[in-house]
Structures are given as structure tokens and as C-alpha cells.
CSV table of C-alpha atoms and ligand atoms in Angstrom, one decimal:
chain,number,residue,atom,x,y,z
A,1,MET,CA,122.8,92.3,89.4
A,2,LYS,CA,125.7,94.5,88.5
A,3,PRO,CA,129.1,94.2,89.8
A,4,LEU,CA,129.5,95.4,92.6
A,5,ASP,CA,132.4,98.2,92.6
A,6,GLU,CA,128.8,99.9,90.6
A,7,LEU,CA,126.2,99.4,93.1
A,8,VAL,CA,129.5,100.7,96.3
A,9,ARG,CA,130.2,104.1,97.2
A,10,PRO,CA,133.4,104.8,95.3
A,11,ASN,CA,134.2,106.3,98.4
A,12,ILE,CA,133.5,103.0,100.4
A,13,LEU,CA,134.9,101.4,97.9
A,14,THR,CA,138.1,103.4,98.1
A,15,MET,CA,138.6,104.0,102.3
A,16,LYS,CA,140.9,102.1,104.5
A,17,PRO,CA,138.9,100.8,107.7
A,18,TYR,CA,140.3,101.3,110.8
A,19,SER,CA,142.7,98.4,111.9
A,20,SER,CA,142.1,97.5,115.5
A,21,ALA,CA,145.3,95.5,117.7
A,22,ARG,CA,143.0,91.9,117.7
A,23,ASP,CA,142.2,92.7,113.8
A,24,GLU,CA,146.8,92.7,113.8
A,25,PHE,CA,147.5,89.7,115.4
A,26,GLU,CA,145.6,86.2,114.9
A,27,GLY,CA,147.4,83.7,117.0
A,28,GLU,CA,146.3,83.5,120.8
A,29,GLY,CA,148.8,85.6,122.5
A,30,GLU,CA,148.8,85.3,126.0
A,31,VAL,CA,150.5,89.0,126.8
A,32,PHE,CA,148.0,91.8,126.0
A,33,LEU,CA,149.4,94.8,125.6
A,34,ASP,CA,148.3,95.7,121.9
A,35,ALA,CA,145.2,97.7,123.4
A,36,ASN,CA,145.0,100.2,126.1
A,37,GLU,CA,143.1,97.8,127.9
A,38,ASN,CA,143.3,98.3,131.4
A,39,PRO,CA,145.3,94.6,132.7
A,40,TYR,CA,142.8,94.4,136.4
A,41,GLU,CA,139.7,91.7,135.6
A,42,THR,CA,135.8,92.9,136.2
A,43,GLY,CA,135.3,90.8,133.5
A,44,LEU,CA,134.6,93.6,130.9
A,45,ASN,CA,138.1,95.4,130.9
A,46,ARG,CA,138.5,93.4,127.3
A,47,TYR,CA,137.9,94.7,124.1
A,48,PRO,CA,135.0,92.0,122.6
A,49,ASP,CA,135.7,90.3,119.4
A,50,PRO,CA,135.0,92.5,116.3
A,51,TYR,CA,133.6,89.6,114.0
A,52,GLN,CA,131.6,87.4,117.3
A,53,ARG,CA,133.2,84.7,115.8
A,54,ALA,CA,131.8,82.5,118.1
A,55,LEU,CA,128.2,83.8,118.2
A,56,LYS,CA,128.0,83.2,113.7
A,57,GLU,CA,128.7,79.9,114.8
A,58,LYS,CA,125.9,79.2,117.0
A,59,ILE,CA,123.5,81.5,114.7
A,60,ALA,CA,125.4,79.2,111.1
A,61,GLU,CA,124.3,76.0,113.5
A,62,ILE,CA,121.2,77.0,114.3
A,63,LYS,CA,120.0,78.9,110.5
A,64,GLY,CA,121.7,76.5,108.9
A,65,ILE,CA,124.1,78.6,106.6
A,66,ASP,CA,127.3,79.2,106.3
A,67,SER,CA,128.7,81.9,109.2
A,68,GLN,CA,131.0,83.1,106.8
A,69,ASN,CA,127.5,85.1,105.6
A,70,ILE,CA,126.4,86.5,108.5
A,71,PHE,CA,126.4,89.8,110.2
A,72,LEU,CA,126.2,91.0,113.6
A,73,GLY,CA,124.8,94.1,114.6
A,74,ASN,CA,123.4,96.7,117.6
A,75,GLY,CA,120.2,95.6,116.1
A,76,SER,CA,118.9,95.0,113.1
A,77,ASP,CA,118.5,98.8,112.6
A,78,GLU,CA,122.2,99.5,112.6
A,79,ALA,CA,122.4,96.9,109.4
A,80,ILE,CA,120.1,99.1,107.7
A,81,ASP,CA,122.4,102.4,108.8
A,82,LEU,CA,124.7,101.0,107.3
A,83,ILE,CA,123.4,99.3,104.0
A,84,ILE,CA,122.1,102.7,102.8
A,85,ARG,CA,126.1,104.4,104.2
A,86,ILE,CA,127.8,101.5,102.4
A,87,PHE,CA,125.3,102.5,98.8
A,88,CYS,CA,123.4,105.3,98.2
A,89,GLU,CA,126.1,108.5,97.8
A,90,PRO,CA,124.2,111.3,99.7
A,91,GLU,CA,122.3,113.4,97.1
A,92,LYS,CA,122.6,111.7,94.7
A,93,ASP,CA,120.8,107.8,94.4
A,94,GLY,CA,117.5,106.8,96.6
A,95,ILE,CA,115.9,103.9,97.4
A,96,ILE,CA,112.2,102.2,96.9
A,97,ILE,CA,109.8,101.1,100.2
A,98,THR,CA,106.8,100.4,100.1
A,99,ASP,CA,103.6,102.0,101.5
A,100,PRO,CA,102.8,101.0,104.2
A,101,THR,CA,106.2,99.6,105.9
A,102,TYR,CA,108.8,99.4,108.7
A,103,GLY,CA,110.0,102.4,109.4
A,104,MET,CA,113.2,103.0,109.7
A,105,TYR,CA,114.4,102.3,106.4
A,106,GLN,CA,112.7,106.0,105.5
A,107,VAL,CA,114.8,107.7,109.3
A,108,SER,CA,118.2,105.4,107.9
A,109,ALA,CA,117.7,107.7,104.4
A,110,ALA,CA,117.2,110.7,105.5
A,111,ILE,CA,119.6,111.6,107.7
A,112,GLN,CA,122.5,110.3,104.5
A,113,ASN,CA,119.9,112.5,102.8
A,114,ILE,CA,118.8,109.9,100.0
A,115,THR,CA,115.3,109.7,97.5
A,116,VAL,CA,113.3,107.2,99.2
A,117,VAL,CA,110.1,105.7,96.0
A,118,ARG,CA,107.1,104.7,97.6
A,119,VAL,CA,105.4,102.5,96.2
A,120,ALA,CA,102.1,101.1,97.4
A,121,LEU,CA,101.4,98.1,98.2
A,122,SER,CA,97.8,96.8,97.2
A,123,ASN,CA,94.7,97.4,99.6
A,124,ASP,CA,94.8,94.4,100.8
A,125,PHE,CA,98.8,94.9,101.1
A,126,THR,CA,99.7,92.6,99.0
A,127,ILE,CA,102.8,93.3,96.1
A,128,ALA,CA,103.0,93.7,92.7
A,129,ALA,CA,106.4,93.4,91.3
A,130,ASN,CA,106.1,95.0,88.3
A,131,ASP,CA,105.4,98.1,90.3
A,132,VAL,CA,108.1,98.2,92.7
A,133,LEU,CA,110.3,97.1,89.2
A,134,ALA,CA,108.1,100.4,87.5
A,135,ALA,CA,109.5,102.7,90.4
A,136,VAL,CA,113.5,101.8,89.6
A,137,ARG,CA,115.7,104.8,88.6
A,138,ASP,CA,119.5,105.1,87.5
A,139,ASN,CA,120.0,106.4,90.7
A,140,THR,CA,117.7,103.1,93.1
A,141,LYS,CA,120.5,100.9,94.7
A,142,VAL,CA,118.8,99.6,97.3
A,143,ILE,CA,114.3,97.6,97.5
A,144,PHE,CA,113.6,97.4,100.6
A,145,LEU,CA,111.1,94.7,101.4
A,146,CYS,CA,109.7,93.5,104.7
A,147,SER,CA,108.0,90.4,105.1
A,148,PRO,CA,106.1,89.5,106.8
A,149,ASN,CA,105.9,92.6,106.3
A,150,ASN,CA,105.4,95.7,109.5
A,151,PRO,CA,102.9,97.5,110.4
A,152,SER,CA,100.1,95.2,108.2
A,153,GLY,CA,101.4,91.5,110.0
A,154,ASN,CA,101.1,89.7,106.5
A,155,ASP,CA,103.8,87.6,104.0
A,156,LEU,CA,105.1,89.2,100.9
A,157,ASP,CA,104.1,87.4,97.7
A,158,HIS,CA,107.0,84.3,97.0
A,159,GLU,CA,106.8,84.4,93.8
A,160,GLU,CA,106.1,88.4,94.0
A,161,VAL,CA,108.8,89.0,96.0
A,162,LEU,CA,111.7,86.6,93.6
A,163,LYS,CA,109.9,88.0,90.4
A,164,ILE,CA,112.3,91.5,92.2
A,165,LEU,CA,115.0,89.5,92.6
A,166,LYS,CA,116.0,88.9,89.2
A,167,ASP,CA,114.9,91.6,87.4
A,168,PHE,CA,116.3,94.5,89.3
A,169,HIS,CA,119.8,95.2,89.3
A,170,GLY,CA,120.6,96.4,93.2
A,171,ILE,CA,120.2,95.6,95.9
A,172,VAL,CA,117.5,94.1,97.2
A,173,VAL,CA,117.2,93.9,100.9
A,174,ILE,CA,114.2,91.3,103.1
A,175,ASP,CA,113.8,91.9,106.3
A,176,GLU,CA,112.0,89.0,107.9
A,177,ALA,CA,112.5,90.5,111.7
A,178,TYR,CA,108.8,88.5,111.9
A,179,ILE,CA,109.9,85.4,110.2
A,180,ASP,CA,109.9,83.2,113.7
A,181,PHE,CA,105.9,83.7,113.9
A,182,THR,CA,104.9,82.6,110.3
A,183,ASP,CA,104.3,78.9,108.4
A,184,GLN,CA,106.0,80.8,105.7
A,185,PRO,CA,109.4,79.4,104.5
A,186,GLY,CA,111.2,82.8,104.4
A,187,PHE,CA,114.1,83.6,102.2
A,188,LEU,CA,117.3,82.6,103.5
A,189,GLY,CA,116.8,79.4,100.9
A,190,GLU,CA,117.6,82.3,98.0
A,191,LEU,CA,120.8,83.9,99.4
A,192,PRO,CA,123.2,81.4,96.8
A,193,GLU,CA,121.3,81.9,93.9
A,194,PHE,CA,121.4,85.9,94.7
A,195,PRO,CA,124.6,88.1,95.7
A,196,ASN,CA,122.4,90.8,95.7
A,197,LEU,CA,120.2,89.7,98.5
A,198,ILE,CA,120.3,90.6,101.7
A,199,ILE,CA,118.4,88.8,104.5
A,200,LEU,CA,117.9,90.8,107.8
A,201,GLN,CA,116.2,88.8,111.1
A,202,THR,CA,116.7,89.9,114.6
A,203,PHE,CA,116.4,88.4,118.4
A,204,SER,CA,114.2,92.0,119.3
A,205,LYS,CA,111.9,89.6,118.8
A,206,ALA,CA,110.8,86.1,119.1
A,207,TRP,CA,113.3,85.4,120.7
A,208,GLY,CA,112.2,87.9,123.5
A,209,LEU,CA,115.4,90.6,123.1
A,210,ALA,CA,114.7,93.5,121.9
A,211,GLY,CA,117.0,95.3,125.3
A,212,LEU,CA,120.2,93.4,123.6
A,213,ARG,CA,120.3,95.2,121.0
A,214,LEU,CA,121.4,92.4,118.3
A,215,GLY,CA,119.5,91.7,114.9
A,216,MET,CA,121.7,89.3,112.0
A,217,ALA,CA,122.3,89.6,108.3
A,218,PHE,CA,122.9,87.6,105.7
A,219,THR,CA,124.6,87.5,102.6
A,220,SER,CA,127.3,87.2,100.3
A,221,LEU,CA,130.8,87.4,100.6
A,222,GLU,CA,131.4,90.0,99.1
A,223,ILE,CA,128.8,91.7,101.1
A,224,ILE,CA,129.5,91.2,104.4
A,225,SER,CA,133.3,92.3,103.3
A,226,LEU,CA,131.6,95.2,103.6
A,227,PHE,CA,129.7,95.8,106.4
A,228,ASN,CA,133.2,94.3,108.4
A,229,LYS,CA,134.1,97.6,106.2
A,230,VAL,CA,132.3,100.3,108.1
A,231,LYS,CA,130.8,99.2,111.0
A,232,PRO,CA,132.0,100.7,114.0
A,233,PRO,CA,135.3,98.1,114.9
A,234,TYR,CA,133.7,97.1,118.5
A,235,ASN,CA,129.9,97.3,117.1
A,236,LEU,CA,128.4,94.5,119.5
A,237,ASN,CA,129.5,94.3,122.6
A,238,ILE,CA,130.5,91.2,125.4
A,239,LEU,CA,127.8,91.2,127.1
A,240,THR,CA,126.0,90.9,124.5
A,241,GLN,CA,127.9,88.2,123.3
A,242,ASN,CA,127.5,86.0,125.9
A,243,GLU,CA,123.7,86.3,126.9
A,244,ALA,CA,122.8,86.0,123.2
A,245,LEU,CA,125.4,82.7,123.7
A,246,HIS,CA,123.3,81.9,126.3
A,247,ARG,CA,119.6,82.4,124.9
A,248,ILE,CA,120.4,80.3,121.7
A,249,SER,CA,121.8,77.3,123.7
A,250,ASN,CA,117.6,77.3,124.8
A,251,LYS,CA,116.0,78.0,121.7
A,252,ALA,CA,113.2,75.1,123.0
A,253,GLU,CA,112.4,78.2,125.2
A,254,MET,CA,111.9,81.1,122.9
A,255,GLU,CA,110.0,78.0,120.9
A,256,LYS,CA,107.7,77.9,123.4
A,257,ASN,CA,107.0,81.6,124.2
A,258,THR,CA,106.2,81.2,120.0
A,259,ARG,CA,103.3,79.1,120.2
A,260,GLU,CA,102.4,80.9,123.0
A,261,ILE,CA,102.1,83.9,121.6
A,262,LEU,CA,100.3,82.3,119.0
A,263,SER,CA,98.0,80.5,119.9
A,264,GLU,CA,97.1,84.2,122.7
A,265,ARG,CA,97.0,85.6,118.5
A,266,GLU,CA,94.3,83.6,118.1
A,267,TRP,CA,92.5,84.7,121.1
A,268,LEU,CA,92.7,87.7,120.6
A,269,ALA,CA,91.6,88.0,117.1
A,270,LYS,CA,88.6,85.7,118.5
A,271,GLU,CA,87.3,88.1,120.5
A,272,LEU,CA,87.9,90.8,118.7
A,273,LEU,CA,86.0,89.6,116.0
A,274,GLY,CA,83.1,89.3,119.0
A,275,LEU,CA,83.0,93.0,119.1
A,276,GLY,CA,80.9,94.9,117.8
A,277,ILE,CA,83.1,98.1,116.9
A,278,THR,CA,86.1,95.7,115.1
A,279,VAL,CA,85.6,95.8,111.9
A,280,LYS,CA,87.5,93.5,110.5
A,281,ILE,CA,91.2,92.5,111.2
A,282,HIS,CA,93.5,91.9,109.0
A,283,SER,CA,94.9,87.7,108.4
A,284,SER,CA,98.8,88.0,110.4
A,285,SER,CA,101.7,86.3,110.8
A,286,THR,CA,104.2,87.7,113.3
A,287,ASN,CA,103.5,88.5,116.9
A,288,PHE,CA,100.8,91.7,116.8
A,289,LEU,CA,97.2,91.7,114.8
A,290,LEU,CA,96.7,95.3,112.6
A,291,VAL,CA,93.0,96.0,113.4
A,292,ARG,CA,90.4,98.4,112.2
A,293,PHE,CA,87.5,100.0,114.6
A,294,ASP,CA,84.7,102.2,114.4
A,295,HIS,CA,86.0,104.9,116.6
A,296,SER,CA,89.4,104.1,116.1
A,297,ASP,CA,91.0,106.9,117.9
A,298,ARG,CA,88.7,107.4,120.8
A,299,ILE,CA,89.7,103.6,121.1
A,300,PHE,CA,93.2,104.8,120.9
A,301,HIS,CA,92.8,107.5,123.6
A,302,TYR,CA,90.3,105.1,125.8
A,303,LEU,CA,92.9,102.1,126.4
A,304,MET,CA,95.4,105.1,126.9
A,305,ASP,CA,93.4,106.1,130.1
A,306,GLN,CA,92.9,103.4,131.2
A,307,ASP,CA,97.2,102.3,130.9
A,308,ILE,CA,97.1,100.4,128.1
A,309,ILE,CA,99.0,101.5,124.8
A,310,VAL,CA,98.6,99.8,121.5
A,311,ARG,CA,100.3,101.9,118.1
A,312,ASP,CA,97.4,104.1,116.1
A,313,ARG,CA,98.3,103.7,112.7
A,314,SER,CA,95.2,105.2,111.4
A,315,ARG,CA,97.2,107.8,109.6
A,316,THR,CA,99.2,105.2,107.5
A,317,LEU,CA,98.4,103.9,103.5
A,318,HIS,CA,95.4,101.5,103.9
A,319,CYS,CA,95.9,101.3,107.6
A,320,ASP,CA,92.2,103.8,107.7
A,321,GLY,CA,90.8,103.7,111.1
A,322,CYS,CA,93.5,100.3,112.5
A,323,LEU,CA,95.6,100.3,115.9
A,324,ARG,CA,98.7,98.0,115.9
A,325,ILE,CA,98.2,95.2,118.6
A,326,THR,CA,100.9,93.6,119.8
A,327,VAL,CA,100.1,90.4,121.2
A,328,GLY,CA,100.6,90.2,125.2
A,329,THR,CA,100.9,88.1,128.2
A,330,LYS,CA,98.0,85.8,128.6
A,331,ASP,CA,96.9,88.1,130.6
A,332,GLU,CA,97.4,91.9,129.7
A,333,ASN,CA,95.4,90.4,125.6
A,334,ARG,CA,92.0,90.0,129.1
A,335,LYS,CA,93.3,93.2,130.3
A,336,LEU,CA,92.6,94.7,126.7
A,337,ILE,CA,89.0,93.0,126.1
A,338,GLU,CA,87.9,93.8,129.1
A,339,ALA,CA,88.9,96.9,128.9
A,340,LEU,CA,87.3,97.3,125.1
A,341,LYS,CA,84.1,95.6,126.8
A,342,SER,CA,83.4,98.7,129.0
A,343,PHE,CA,84.4,101.1,126.1
A,344,GLN,CA,81.5,99.3,123.7
A,345,GLN,CA,79.3,99.3,126.6
A,346,ASN,CA,80.1,103.3,127.3
A,347,ILE,CA,79.3,103.8,123.9
A,348,LYS,CA,76.1,101.4,123.5
A,349,GLU,CA,75.5,104.0,126.8
A,350,GLY,CA,76.0,107.2,125.4
A,351,LYS,CA,78.2,107.7,127.7
A,352,THR,CA,81.2,110.2,126.5
A,353,THR,CA,84.1,107.4,126.2
A,354,ILE,CA,87.1,109.4,127.6
A,355,ALA,CA,87.3,108.1,131.1
A,356,LEU,CA,89.2,110.6,133.7
A,357,LYS,CA,92.1,109.5,134.7
A,358,LYS,CA,92.4,109.2,138.5
B,1,PLP,C1,110.5,95.6,115.4
B,1,PLP,C2,112.0,95.3,113.6
B,1,PLP,C3,112.9,94.9,113.5
B,1,PLP,C4,114.1,95.3,114.9
B,1,PLP,O1,114.8,95.9,115.1
B,1,PLP,P1,116.2,95.6,115.7
B,1,PLP,O2,116.6,97.1,115.6
B,1,PLP,O3,116.6,94.3,115.6
B,1,PLP,O4,115.7,95.9,116.9
B,1,PLP,C5,113.1,95.4,112.3
B,1,PLP,N1,112.8,95.3,111.6
B,1,PLP,C6,111.5,95.3,111.3
B,1,PLP,C7,110.2,95.0,110.4
B,1,PLP,C8,110.7,95.8,112.7
B,1,PLP,O5,109.2,95.0,112.7
């Protein structure tokens, strides 16, 4: 890895961060007249802990890492945005992403006005470290990898990712939003070895808390201090911190729901394969299936007419004819299969497939 001060934007290195009232005082205060808060109790009249210490302690326990190596953001999307703003100089630097992958890396890069180099995955979505490394330029600051990958659903090969970690001298982000759905170990164990590694996880998927907006980044102390320098001081509100603490104490429920989703995913895959309109189901380590259909366009609109919304990925690289289907409840999954059966029946009977909405 290059020294961090060659990777970080010069202005970020030299800037003085906002110092909040609570930053400057570390003892056990009794009378707080320092932050222009309202003294009357509403349950929310005080600013939250800017470093979310209690929550980080709990997350550290369940992840088996040190709480000092955790950054928490308003969704992982906040972490993605901060990473780009910490390391990438507008109009100068760039990132590498795989194609296809999650859309937010590209969006945050566009906001920062930096270049994005896309490296194609193979047509079964495997990664070749050498292709990624060959795309590195002098201005490449960050490589974003996503494993298991969205929208393809597969784990990236561990050895190929390790090769990128070893041979690239900038920052490597591994987005593990779907880590709770895979039987692969993920990359948390590699953190001590690679100070340039940032792992993202989230409460939005397996934890069932997309509405809470809580994302995690796990990385070296040096990079954590950069996150803390750049983040808005009170980026996680009190409601989010408390609710997350409560949910973590109930981890068994998350695990039960996850098992249910996995068994429903197998059911869905089997049912979909039994339909004559399904061409291929990509293997999934996530809570969704990427499915190639005959007539994916017509199916997408037909389902929409039945008030069933899936994601059309058919214009994405290697995803021709593909819809991305999130695993729902038992009831939702059965509705989907019923709707697809009626679509198939209509096709057989030569009927126009777009039903008119009542
Ligand atoms: C859903 C998802 C996220 C989640 O982002 P949040 O901001 O934490 O909700 C992150 N990365 C990938 C690849 C995703 O699919």
C-alpha cells in the first residue's frame, strides 16, 4: 500500500475538522449548557453521541472485531460517498468498479466528478484479478468490489480478491451488503493484514432495517480517523442508535428470518425453473434471484399490471433478458409464481399478455 498521505486528498489531510461541544468534553457532565440544546426533556432534546460508542461496542461483539475499527454511517451509501470524498480529487482521480455491480459507486463518483473505469466480469459474473489490476492507472485511488455481488448474486472468488488486495497500492472497498445470506466467510478476517481494506456491511438487508439507515465500515484505525474527520458530526440520530441496539440484542430473530428467506429462495428457484418461460436462474448467495426469461420485457410489465414490482436488469452487462427478483414472504412469492403461471398460460393461448388494469 502507498503511504496514506499519498492517497488522501491534500485538503482533507490538512483541514481542521468541526469540533463539536461534546468532542471537547469527555468527562461525566451533569449540567450541559454547551451545545445550545433545549433543556426540556422530549426524549430527543440532546444531540446524539457523535461516535456512537455504545452501538459500536455491540457491533464489535457480534462481528468479533475491535470497536475502534468501526465507522457507522447513515446507510452504507454514506460510507461510499465519504470514501470517494476522502480519497478522490475532483476532475483528477478515479475509481475502478466491476460491471455489472451496485449503482451507488458510480453515482457518488459522478457527484465528485471523478472518472470511473468499469472492468467487465465474465459472462457468469466471475472476477479476474488480472483484468482489474490491468485497469489501474496512476490516478486510480479506490477499487470497489461487491461480494456477494448485486445484481448477479454470486460471491467473488476469495483468491482473486486477495490478489487485488495484495497487488493494488490504493484503497480496496469490499461491499458485503449480502454477507448474512452467503455461506462464504467474507473478508473481515483479512483486515489485520491489509490497512488499505475497507469492508462495508449494512443493517438494510438481513437485519430488515432498510428504513433505519444504518451502514457499517470496518477498516484500519488510520482510515477510521479520516471517516471521523469528514463525516457530519451527528450523522446517526438517537432513534437509529437505540433501535439498532435493541435489534442486535434480538439477533436470533434476524437469523430466523434469514433462514426463512433462504428456504423461500430455494422454493422460488425451483418453481421458477418449472416454468417454461424461465431460461436461467443465476446461483445466488443473496436474498434475490437474477433470472433470465424469454420475453423479460413483457413479463416485467405484466407483473407491474398485477401490482408486482421486480427490478428490470435487462439492459445491464451480461444480464440480457434478466429480472432481479427479491425473495419476499411466502405469500408474496406464491403470488409471483401464480402471476407468472397466468402469463405463461396467456402466451400459450396466444393472448396479448398485457392485462388492462381494473
Ligand atoms: C442494498 C445494498 C447496500 C445498502 O445500502 P444502505 O445505504 O446501507 O441501505 C449497499 N451495497 C449494496 C451492494 C447493496 O445492494
